[in-house]
PDB file of C-alpha atoms and ligand atoms in Angstrom:
ATOM      1  CA  UNK A 557      13.914 -29.303  15.720  1.00 52.00           C
ATOM      2  CA  UNK A 558      13.194 -30.686  19.003  1.00 53.00           C
ATOM      3  CA  UNK A 559      15.373 -28.551  20.966  1.00 56.00           C
ATOM      4  CA  UNK A 560      14.968 -31.276  24.247  1.00 57.00           C
ATOM      5  CA  UNK A 561      15.402 -34.187  21.846  1.00 72.00           C
ATOM      6  CA  UNK A 562      18.052 -36.364  23.829  1.00 73.00           C
ATOM      7  CA  UNK A 563      20.689 -37.696  20.730  1.00 82.00           C
ATOM      8  CA  UNK A 564      20.006 -34.108  18.969  1.00 88.00           C
ATOM      9  CA  UNK A 565      23.414 -32.692  19.724  1.00 94.00           C
ATOM     10  CA  UNK A 566      24.169 -28.746  20.846  1.00 97.00           C
ATOM     11  CA  UNK A 567      24.281 -25.379  19.435  1.00 98.00           C
ATOM     12  CA  UNK A 568      26.499 -22.927  20.777  1.00 98.00           C
ATOM     13  CA  UNK A 569      27.422 -19.094  19.605  1.00 98.00           C
ATOM     14  CA  UNK A 570      29.736 -17.064  20.603  1.00 98.00           C
ATOM     15  CA  UNK A 571      29.181 -12.907  19.801  1.00 98.00           C
ATOM     16  CA  UNK A 572      30.951  -9.486  19.952  1.00 98.00           C
ATOM     17  CA  UNK A 573      32.173  -7.170  19.059  1.00 96.00           C
ATOM     18  CA  UNK A 574      34.854  -6.587  16.311  1.00 94.00           C
ATOM     19  CA  UNK A 575      38.496  -6.831  18.758  1.00 91.00           C
ATOM     20  CA  UNK A 576      36.264  -8.771  21.886  1.00 93.00           C
ATOM     21  CA  UNK A 577      38.197 -11.395  21.579  1.00 88.00           C
ATOM     22  CA  UNK A 578      36.097 -14.154  20.785  1.00 92.00           C
ATOM     23  CA  UNK A 579      38.384 -16.081  18.369  1.00 89.00           C
ATOM     24  CA  UNK A 580      40.834 -16.743  20.454  1.00 88.00           C
ATOM     25  CA  UNK A 581      38.592 -18.722  22.936  1.00 95.00           C
ATOM     26  CA  UNK A 582      37.473 -20.355  20.433  1.00 96.00           C
ATOM     27  CA  UNK A 583      39.751 -23.548  19.861  1.00 95.00           C
ATOM     28  CA  UNK A 584      39.959 -23.966  23.947  1.00 95.00           C
ATOM     29  CA  UNK A 585      36.358 -24.622  23.701  1.00 97.00           C
ATOM     30  CA  UNK A 586      36.287 -27.004  21.056  1.00 97.00           C
ATOM     31  CA  UNK A 587      38.982 -28.603  23.255  1.00 96.00           C
ATOM     32  CA  UNK A 588      36.447 -28.891  25.933  1.00 95.00           C
ATOM     33  CA  UNK A 589      34.055 -30.327  24.576  1.00 96.00           C
ATOM     34  CA  UNK A 590      36.184 -33.177  22.400  1.00 96.00           C
ATOM     35  CA  UNK A 591      37.887 -33.803  25.822  1.00 95.00           C
ATOM     36  CA  UNK A 592      34.309 -34.301  27.648  1.00 94.00           C
ATOM     37  CA  UNK A 593      33.961 -36.708  24.250  1.00 95.00           C
ATOM     38  CA  UNK A 594      31.603 -34.740  22.636  1.00 96.00           C
ATOM     39  CA  UNK A 595      31.387 -34.571  18.143  1.00 97.00           C
ATOM     40  CA  UNK A 596      32.382 -31.127  17.420  1.00 98.00           C
ATOM     41  CA  UNK A 597      31.738 -29.486  14.382  1.00 98.00           C
ATOM     42  CA  UNK A 598      33.596 -26.224  14.584  1.00 98.00           C
ATOM     43  CA  UNK A 599      31.983 -23.037  11.847  1.00 98.00           C
ATOM     44  CA  UNK A 600      31.315 -19.490  11.339  1.00 98.00           C
ATOM     45  CA  UNK A 601      29.032 -16.636   9.907  1.00 98.00           C
ATOM     46  CA  UNK A 602      28.661 -15.016   7.922  1.00 98.00           C
ATOM     47  CA  UNK A 603      30.393 -18.346   5.947  1.00 97.00           C
ATOM     48  CA  UNK A 604      29.955 -21.966   6.589  1.00 98.00           C
ATOM     49  CA  UNK A 605      29.634 -23.066   3.236  1.00 98.00           C
ATOM     50  CA  UNK A 606      31.486 -22.522  -0.061  1.00 98.00           C
ATOM     51  CA  UNK A 607      28.657 -20.310  -1.253  1.00 98.00           C
ATOM     52  CA  UNK A 608      28.818 -18.948   2.667  1.00 98.00           C
ATOM     53  CA  UNK A 609      32.311 -17.916   2.059  1.00 98.00           C
ATOM     54  CA  UNK A 610      31.414 -15.871  -1.710  1.00 98.00           C
ATOM     55  CA  UNK A 611      28.738 -14.360   0.016  1.00 98.00           C
ATOM     56  CA  UNK A 612      30.749 -13.712   3.192  1.00 98.00           C
ATOM     57  CA  UNK A 613      33.433 -12.255   0.602  1.00 97.00           C
ATOM     58  CA  UNK A 614      30.709  -9.876  -0.557  1.00 97.00           C
ATOM     59  CA  UNK A 615      28.952  -8.516   1.868  1.00 98.00           C
ATOM     60  CA  UNK A 616      32.319  -7.642   3.904  1.00 97.00           C
ATOM     61  CA  UNK A 617      34.521  -5.730   1.265  1.00 96.00           C
ATOM     62  CA  UNK A 618      31.585  -4.091  -0.461  1.00 96.00           C
ATOM     63  CA  UNK A 619      29.572  -0.834   0.174  1.00 96.00           C
ATOM     64  CA  UNK A 620      26.238  -1.812  -0.532  1.00 97.00           C
ATOM     65  CA  UNK A 621      22.164  -0.999   0.312  1.00 98.00           C
ATOM     66  CA  UNK A 622      21.986  -1.395   4.894  1.00 97.00           C
ATOM     67  CA  UNK A 623      19.026  -4.000   3.591  1.00 98.00           C
ATOM     68  CA  UNK A 624      21.128  -6.514   0.707  1.00 98.00           C
ATOM     69  CA  UNK A 625      23.647  -6.727   3.354  1.00 98.00           C
ATOM     70  CA  UNK A 626      20.899  -8.470   6.300  1.00 98.00           C
ATOM     71  CA  UNK A 627      19.563 -10.041   3.571  1.00 98.00           C
ATOM     72  CA  UNK A 628      22.773 -12.034   1.753  1.00 98.00           C
ATOM     73  CA  UNK A 629      24.062 -12.037   6.872  1.00 98.00           C
ATOM     74  CA  UNK A 630      20.184 -14.319   5.983  1.00 98.00           C
ATOM     75  CA  UNK A 631      20.861 -16.001   2.945  1.00 98.00           C
ATOM     76  CA  UNK A 632      24.748 -17.058   4.090  1.00 98.00           C
ATOM     77  CA  UNK A 633      23.151 -18.247   7.193  1.00 98.00           C
ATOM     78  CA  UNK A 634      19.338 -20.299   5.334  1.00 98.00           C
ATOM     79  CA  UNK A 635      22.787 -21.700   2.745  1.00 98.00           C
ATOM     80  CA  UNK A 636      24.518 -22.613   6.368  1.00 98.00           C
ATOM     81  CA  UNK A 637      21.627 -23.864   8.484  1.00 98.00           C
ATOM     82  CA  UNK A 638      20.246 -26.275   5.772  1.00 98.00           C
ATOM     83  CA  UNK A 639      23.494 -28.043   4.653  1.00 98.00           C
ATOM     84  CA  UNK A 640      26.047 -27.527   7.937  1.00 98.00           C
ATOM     85  CA  UNK A 641      24.346 -26.878  11.580  1.00 98.00           C
ATOM     86  CA  UNK A 642      20.991 -28.703  11.357  1.00 98.00           C
ATOM     87  CA  UNK A 643      22.409 -32.074  10.225  1.00 98.00           C
ATOM     88  CA  UNK A 644      25.509 -32.363  12.758  1.00 98.00           C
ATOM     89  CA  UNK A 645      22.800 -31.729  15.004  1.00 98.00           C
ATOM     90  CA  UNK A 646      20.365 -34.003  14.023  1.00 97.00           C
ATOM     91  CA  UNK A 647      23.820 -36.624  13.912  1.00 97.00           C
ATOM     92  CA  UNK A 648      23.401 -35.376  17.680  1.00 97.00           C
ATOM     93  CA  UNK A 649      27.000 -33.213  17.379  1.00 98.00           C
ATOM     94  CA  UNK A 650      27.742 -29.897  19.105  1.00 98.00           C
ATOM     95  CA  UNK A 651      28.065 -27.014  16.794  1.00 98.00           C
ATOM     96  CA  UNK A 652      29.708 -24.091  17.460  1.00 98.00           C
ATOM     97  CA  UNK A 653      29.647 -21.071  15.788  1.00 98.00           C
ATOM     98  CA  UNK A 654      31.628 -17.803  15.878  1.00 98.00           C
ATOM     99  CA  UNK A 655      28.602 -15.530  14.834  1.00 98.00           C
ATOM    100  CA  UNK A 656      25.000 -16.007  14.562  1.00 98.00           C
ATOM    101  CA  UNK A 657      21.785 -14.947  14.000  1.00 98.00           C
ATOM    102  CA  UNK A 658      22.275 -12.331  17.661  1.00 98.00           C
ATOM    103  CA  UNK A 659      24.546 -10.878  15.228  1.00 98.00           C
ATOM    104  CA  UNK A 660      22.484  -9.573  12.414  1.00 98.00           C
ATOM    105  CA  UNK A 661      20.430  -7.577  15.985  1.00 98.00           C
ATOM    106  CA  UNK A 662      23.592  -6.402  16.841  1.00 98.00           C
ATOM    107  CA  UNK A 663      25.456  -5.134  13.841  1.00 98.00           C
ATOM    108  CA  UNK A 664      22.527  -4.423  11.006  1.00 98.00           C
ATOM    109  CA  UNK A 665      19.447  -3.741  13.878  1.00 98.00           C
ATOM    110  CA  UNK A 666      21.321  -1.425  16.209  1.00 98.00           C
ATOM    111  CA  UNK A 667      24.576  -0.937  15.301  1.00 98.00           C
ATOM    112  CA  UNK A 668      23.316   0.401  11.501  1.00 97.00           C
ATOM    113  CA  UNK A 669      19.309   1.350  12.834  1.00 98.00           C
ATOM    114  CA  UNK A 670      17.478  -1.774  10.609  1.00 98.00           C
ATOM    115  CA  UNK A 671      14.357  -1.499  12.310  1.00 97.00           C
ATOM    116  CA  UNK A 672      13.676  -5.010  14.286  1.00 97.00           C
ATOM    117  CA  UNK A 673      10.510  -6.243  12.886  1.00 98.00           C
ATOM    118  CA  UNK A 674      12.208  -6.903   9.836  1.00 98.00           C
ATOM    119  CA  UNK A 675      15.056  -9.267  11.340  1.00 98.00           C
ATOM    120  CA  UNK A 676      12.138 -10.942  13.494  1.00 98.00           C
ATOM    121  CA  UNK A 677      10.564 -11.956  10.403  1.00 98.00           C
ATOM    122  CA  UNK A 678      13.882 -12.794   9.005  1.00 98.00           C
ATOM    123  CA  UNK A 679      14.807 -14.767  11.879  1.00 98.00           C
ATOM    124  CA  UNK A 680      11.459 -16.346  11.651  1.00 98.00           C
ATOM    125  CA  UNK A 681      11.806 -17.521   7.565  1.00 98.00           C
ATOM    126  CA  UNK A 682      15.421 -18.360   7.883  1.00 98.00           C
ATOM    127  CA  UNK A 683      15.631 -20.997  11.095  1.00 98.00           C
ATOM    128  CA  UNK A 684      12.251 -21.041  12.909  1.00 97.00           C
ATOM    129  CA  UNK A 685      12.628 -23.210  15.145  1.00 92.00           C
ATOM    130  CA  UNK A 686      16.373 -23.302  15.916  1.00 97.00           C
ATOM    131  CA  UNK A 687      17.704 -21.847  17.852  1.00 98.00           C
ATOM    132  CA  UNK A 688      21.550 -22.134  19.746  1.00 98.00           C
ATOM    133  CA  UNK A 689      21.362 -23.480  23.008  1.00 97.00           C
ATOM    134  CA  UNK A 690      23.681 -21.236  25.012  1.00 98.00           C
ATOM    135  CA  UNK A 691      25.164 -18.227  23.204  1.00 98.00           C
ATOM    136  CA  UNK A 692      28.858 -16.808  24.467  1.00 98.00           C
ATOM    137  CA  UNK A 693      28.883 -13.166  24.687  1.00 98.00           C
ATOM    138  CA  UNK A 694      32.285 -11.733  25.170  1.00 98.00           C
ATOM    139  CA  UNK A 695      32.908  -8.727  25.993  1.00 98.00           C
ATOM    140  CA  UNK A 696      35.103  -6.242  26.324  1.00 95.00           C
ATOM    141  CA  UNK A 697      34.193  -1.535  26.448  1.00 95.00           C
ATOM    142  CA  UNK A 698      35.338  -0.157  23.224  1.00 94.00           C
ATOM    143  CA  UNK A 699      38.930   1.527  23.765  1.00 92.00           C
ATOM    144  CA  UNK A 700      39.856  -2.216  24.505  1.00 92.00           C
ATOM    145  CA  UNK A 701      38.533  -3.862  21.432  1.00 93.00           C
ATOM    146  CA  UNK A 702      39.990  -0.655  19.210  1.00 90.00           C
ATOM    147  CA  UNK A 703      42.731  -0.729  20.776  1.00 90.00           C
ATOM    148  CA  UNK A 704      43.207  -4.644  19.807  1.00 89.00           C
ATOM    149  CA  UNK A 705      41.465  -4.202  16.083  1.00 88.00           C
ATOM    150  CA  UNK A 706      44.633  -1.187  15.846  1.00 86.00           C
ATOM    151  CA  UNK A 707      47.219  -4.598  16.211  1.00 85.00           C
ATOM    152  CA  UNK A 708      44.824  -6.256  13.286  1.00 78.00           C
ATOM    153  CA  UNK A 709      46.906  -5.631   9.439  1.00 72.00           C
ATOM    154  CA  UNK A 710      43.875  -5.566   7.576  1.00 88.00           C
ATOM    155  CA  UNK A 711      40.603  -4.026   8.444  1.00 91.00           C
ATOM    156  CA  UNK A 712      37.033  -4.833   7.408  1.00 93.00           C
ATOM    157  CA  UNK A 713      34.308  -2.754   6.207  1.00 94.00           C
ATOM    158  CA  UNK A 714      33.023  -3.521   9.806  1.00 94.00           C
ATOM    159  CA  UNK A 715      35.934  -3.282  11.266  1.00 92.00           C
ATOM    160  CA  UNK A 716      36.497   0.189   9.790  1.00 91.00           C
ATOM    161  CA  UNK A 717      33.510   1.401  11.200  1.00 92.00           C
ATOM    162  CA  UNK A 718      33.665   4.539  13.905  1.00 90.00           C
ATOM    163  CA  UNK A 719      33.557   3.769  17.973  1.00 92.00           C
ATOM    164  CA  UNK A 720      29.875   5.024  17.268  1.00 95.00           C
ATOM    165  CA  UNK A 721      28.722   2.474  15.707  1.00 96.00           C
ATOM    166  CA  UNK A 722      29.840   0.164  17.923  1.00 96.00           C
ATOM    167  CA  UNK A 723      29.101   2.038  21.343  1.00 97.00           C
ATOM    168  CA  UNK A 724      26.135   0.738  19.291  1.00 98.00           C
ATOM    169  CA  UNK A 725      26.082  -3.063  18.508  1.00 98.00           C
ATOM    170  CA  UNK A 726      27.837  -3.622  21.830  1.00 98.00           C
ATOM    171  CA  UNK A 727      24.299  -2.102  23.738  1.00 98.00           C
ATOM    172  CA  UNK A 728      22.555  -3.772  21.332  1.00 98.00           C
ATOM    173  CA  UNK A 729      24.084  -7.123  22.836  1.00 98.00           C
ATOM    174  CA  UNK A 730      23.928  -6.526  26.199  1.00 98.00           C
ATOM    175  CA  UNK A 731      20.310  -5.507  25.871  1.00 98.00           C
ATOM    176  CA  UNK A 732      19.867  -9.070  23.805  1.00 98.00           C
ATOM    177  CA  UNK A 733      21.677 -10.969  26.567  1.00 98.00           C
ATOM    178  CA  UNK A 734      19.241  -8.930  29.253  1.00 98.00           C
ATOM    179  CA  UNK A 735      16.087 -10.273  27.657  1.00 98.00           C
ATOM    180  CA  UNK A 736      17.802 -13.925  26.469  1.00 98.00           C
ATOM    181  CA  UNK A 737      16.713 -15.530  30.221  1.00 97.00           C
ATOM    182  CA  UNK A 738      20.005 -17.046  30.380  1.00 96.00           C
ATOM    183  CA  UNK A 739      20.777 -18.412  27.071  1.00 98.00           C
ATOM    184  CA  UNK A 740      22.799 -15.654  26.248  1.00 98.00           C
ATOM    185  CA  UNK A 741      25.863 -15.889  28.795  1.00 98.00           C
ATOM    186  CA  UNK A 742      28.058 -12.451  28.873  1.00 98.00           C
ATOM    187  CA  UNK A 743      31.557 -13.533  29.132  1.00 98.00           C
ATOM    188  CA  UNK A 744      34.258 -10.488  30.649  1.00 97.00           C
ATOM    189  CA  UNK A 745      37.244 -10.629  28.100  1.00 96.00           C
ATOM    190  CA  UNK A 746      38.845  -7.916  29.562  1.00 95.00           C
ATOM    191  CA  UNK A 747      39.863 -10.296  32.034  1.00 95.00           C
ATOM    192  CA  UNK A 748      43.344 -12.764  31.131  1.00 94.00           C
ATOM    193  CA  UNK A 749      43.709 -15.774  28.839  1.00 94.00           C
ATOM    194  CA  UNK A 750      43.304 -17.912  32.688  1.00 96.00           C
ATOM    195  CA  UNK A 751      39.952 -15.979  33.863  1.00 97.00           C
ATOM    196  CA  UNK A 752      38.587 -15.793  30.338  1.00 97.00           C
ATOM    197  CA  UNK A 753      38.639 -19.869  30.402  1.00 97.00           C
ATOM    198  CA  UNK A 754      37.323 -20.479  33.574  1.00 97.00           C
ATOM    199  CA  UNK A 755      34.332 -18.018  32.888  1.00 97.00           C
ATOM    200  CA  UNK A 756      33.787 -20.274  29.615  1.00 97.00           C
ATOM    201  CA  UNK A 757      34.283 -23.123  32.084  1.00 96.00           C
ATOM    202  CA  UNK A 758      31.239 -22.377  34.485  1.00 97.00           C
ATOM    203  CA  UNK A 759      28.797 -21.459  31.109  1.00 97.00           C
ATOM    204  CA  UNK A 760      29.394 -24.980  29.969  1.00 96.00           C
ATOM    205  CA  UNK A 761      29.165 -26.389  33.100  1.00 94.00           C
ATOM    206  CA  UNK A 762      25.285 -27.078  32.619  1.00 93.00           C
ATOM    207  CA  UNK A 763      25.779 -28.004  29.721  1.00 90.00           C
ATOM    208  CA  UNK A 764      28.476 -31.131  30.540  1.00 88.00           C
TER     209      UNK A 764
HETATM  210  P1  LIG B1743      34.310 -12.169  12.285  1.00 95.34           P
HETATM  211  O1  LIG B1743      34.702 -10.492  11.863  1.00 95.34           O
HETATM  212  O2  LIG B1743      33.968 -11.722  13.499  1.00 95.34           O
HETATM  213  O3  LIG B1743      34.344 -13.939  11.294  1.00 95.34           O
HETATM  214  O4  LIG B1743      32.555 -11.507  11.329  1.00 95.34           O
HETATM  215  C1  LIG B1743      32.832 -10.253  10.068  1.00 95.34           C
HETATM  216  C2  LIG B1743      31.636  -9.045  10.710  1.00 95.34           C
HETATM  217  O5  LIG B1743      30.160  -9.834  10.056  1.00 95.34           O
HETATM  218  C3  LIG B1743      32.163  -8.306  11.618  1.00 95.34           C
HETATM  219  O6  LIG B1743      32.076  -7.257  11.651  1.00 95.34           O
HETATM  220  C4  LIG B1743      30.065  -8.655  12.212  1.00 95.34           C
HETATM  221  C5  LIG B1743      30.055  -9.192  10.637  1.00 95.34           C
HETATM  222  N1  LIG B1743      28.423  -9.790  10.795  1.00 95.34           N
HETATM  223  C6  LIG B1743      27.525  -8.626  10.801  1.00 95.34           C
HETATM  224  O7  LIG B1743      27.779  -7.631  10.622  1.00 95.34           O
HETATM  225  N2  LIG B1743      25.470  -8.985  10.932  1.00 95.34           N
HETATM  226  C7  LIG B1743      25.916 -10.648  10.628  1.00 95.34           C
HETATM  227  O8  LIG B1743      25.137 -11.266  10.406  1.00 95.34           O
HETATM  228  C8  LIG B1743      26.944 -11.507  11.089  1.00 95.34           C
HETATM  229  C9  LIG B1743      26.423 -12.859  10.826  1.00 95.34           C
HETATM  230  C10 LIG B1743      28.324 -10.854  11.104  1.00 95.34           C
END
């Protein structure tokens, strides 16, 4: 897929450790883009297709080998790219995905310690010509994220992980952001909702 094709839609992803507050802000970004006349497709990973949602249920609730977990994330992604993301971009629509491949590098790579070369190979296999145009990384210190999660009623397999797991996930996200050449924009999610919205507006400005 040619990123310079002006008729192609744009691909924006949302990332962050569990409890960083990204879900609160996706609706605002949709409103901003729709206000600017864009047609928006909002989706998520793991999931985003009927099969992907079944895989999501498995991967968030069953114990499994680390590599099985990574493979299922990419299996869900393969369906998602083929059925939802690529067709929408080709139609000129804007795709907003609540998580994408940065999450696999952060969680399976950083958090669980899976060899990065294996993740590189899966990425190359599943979406060799597709990268997000912009990734909004919602960042908060661990204690803030933990406090937000504590207010959640039922926690999934990842949300039940210990603080050191999330410290590794966060560190990997921030490392990737630093090396992303501007693709990944870090949003300080400890700010007020109004402050976060201003930061989002600034990050989206060059695309509107
Ligand atoms: P969510 O709670 O933001 O919907 O994300 C579901 C969980 O799945 C979250 O804890 C992060 C995890 N995840 C991975 O471990 N690897 C991935 O590639 C993706 C997309 C999500």
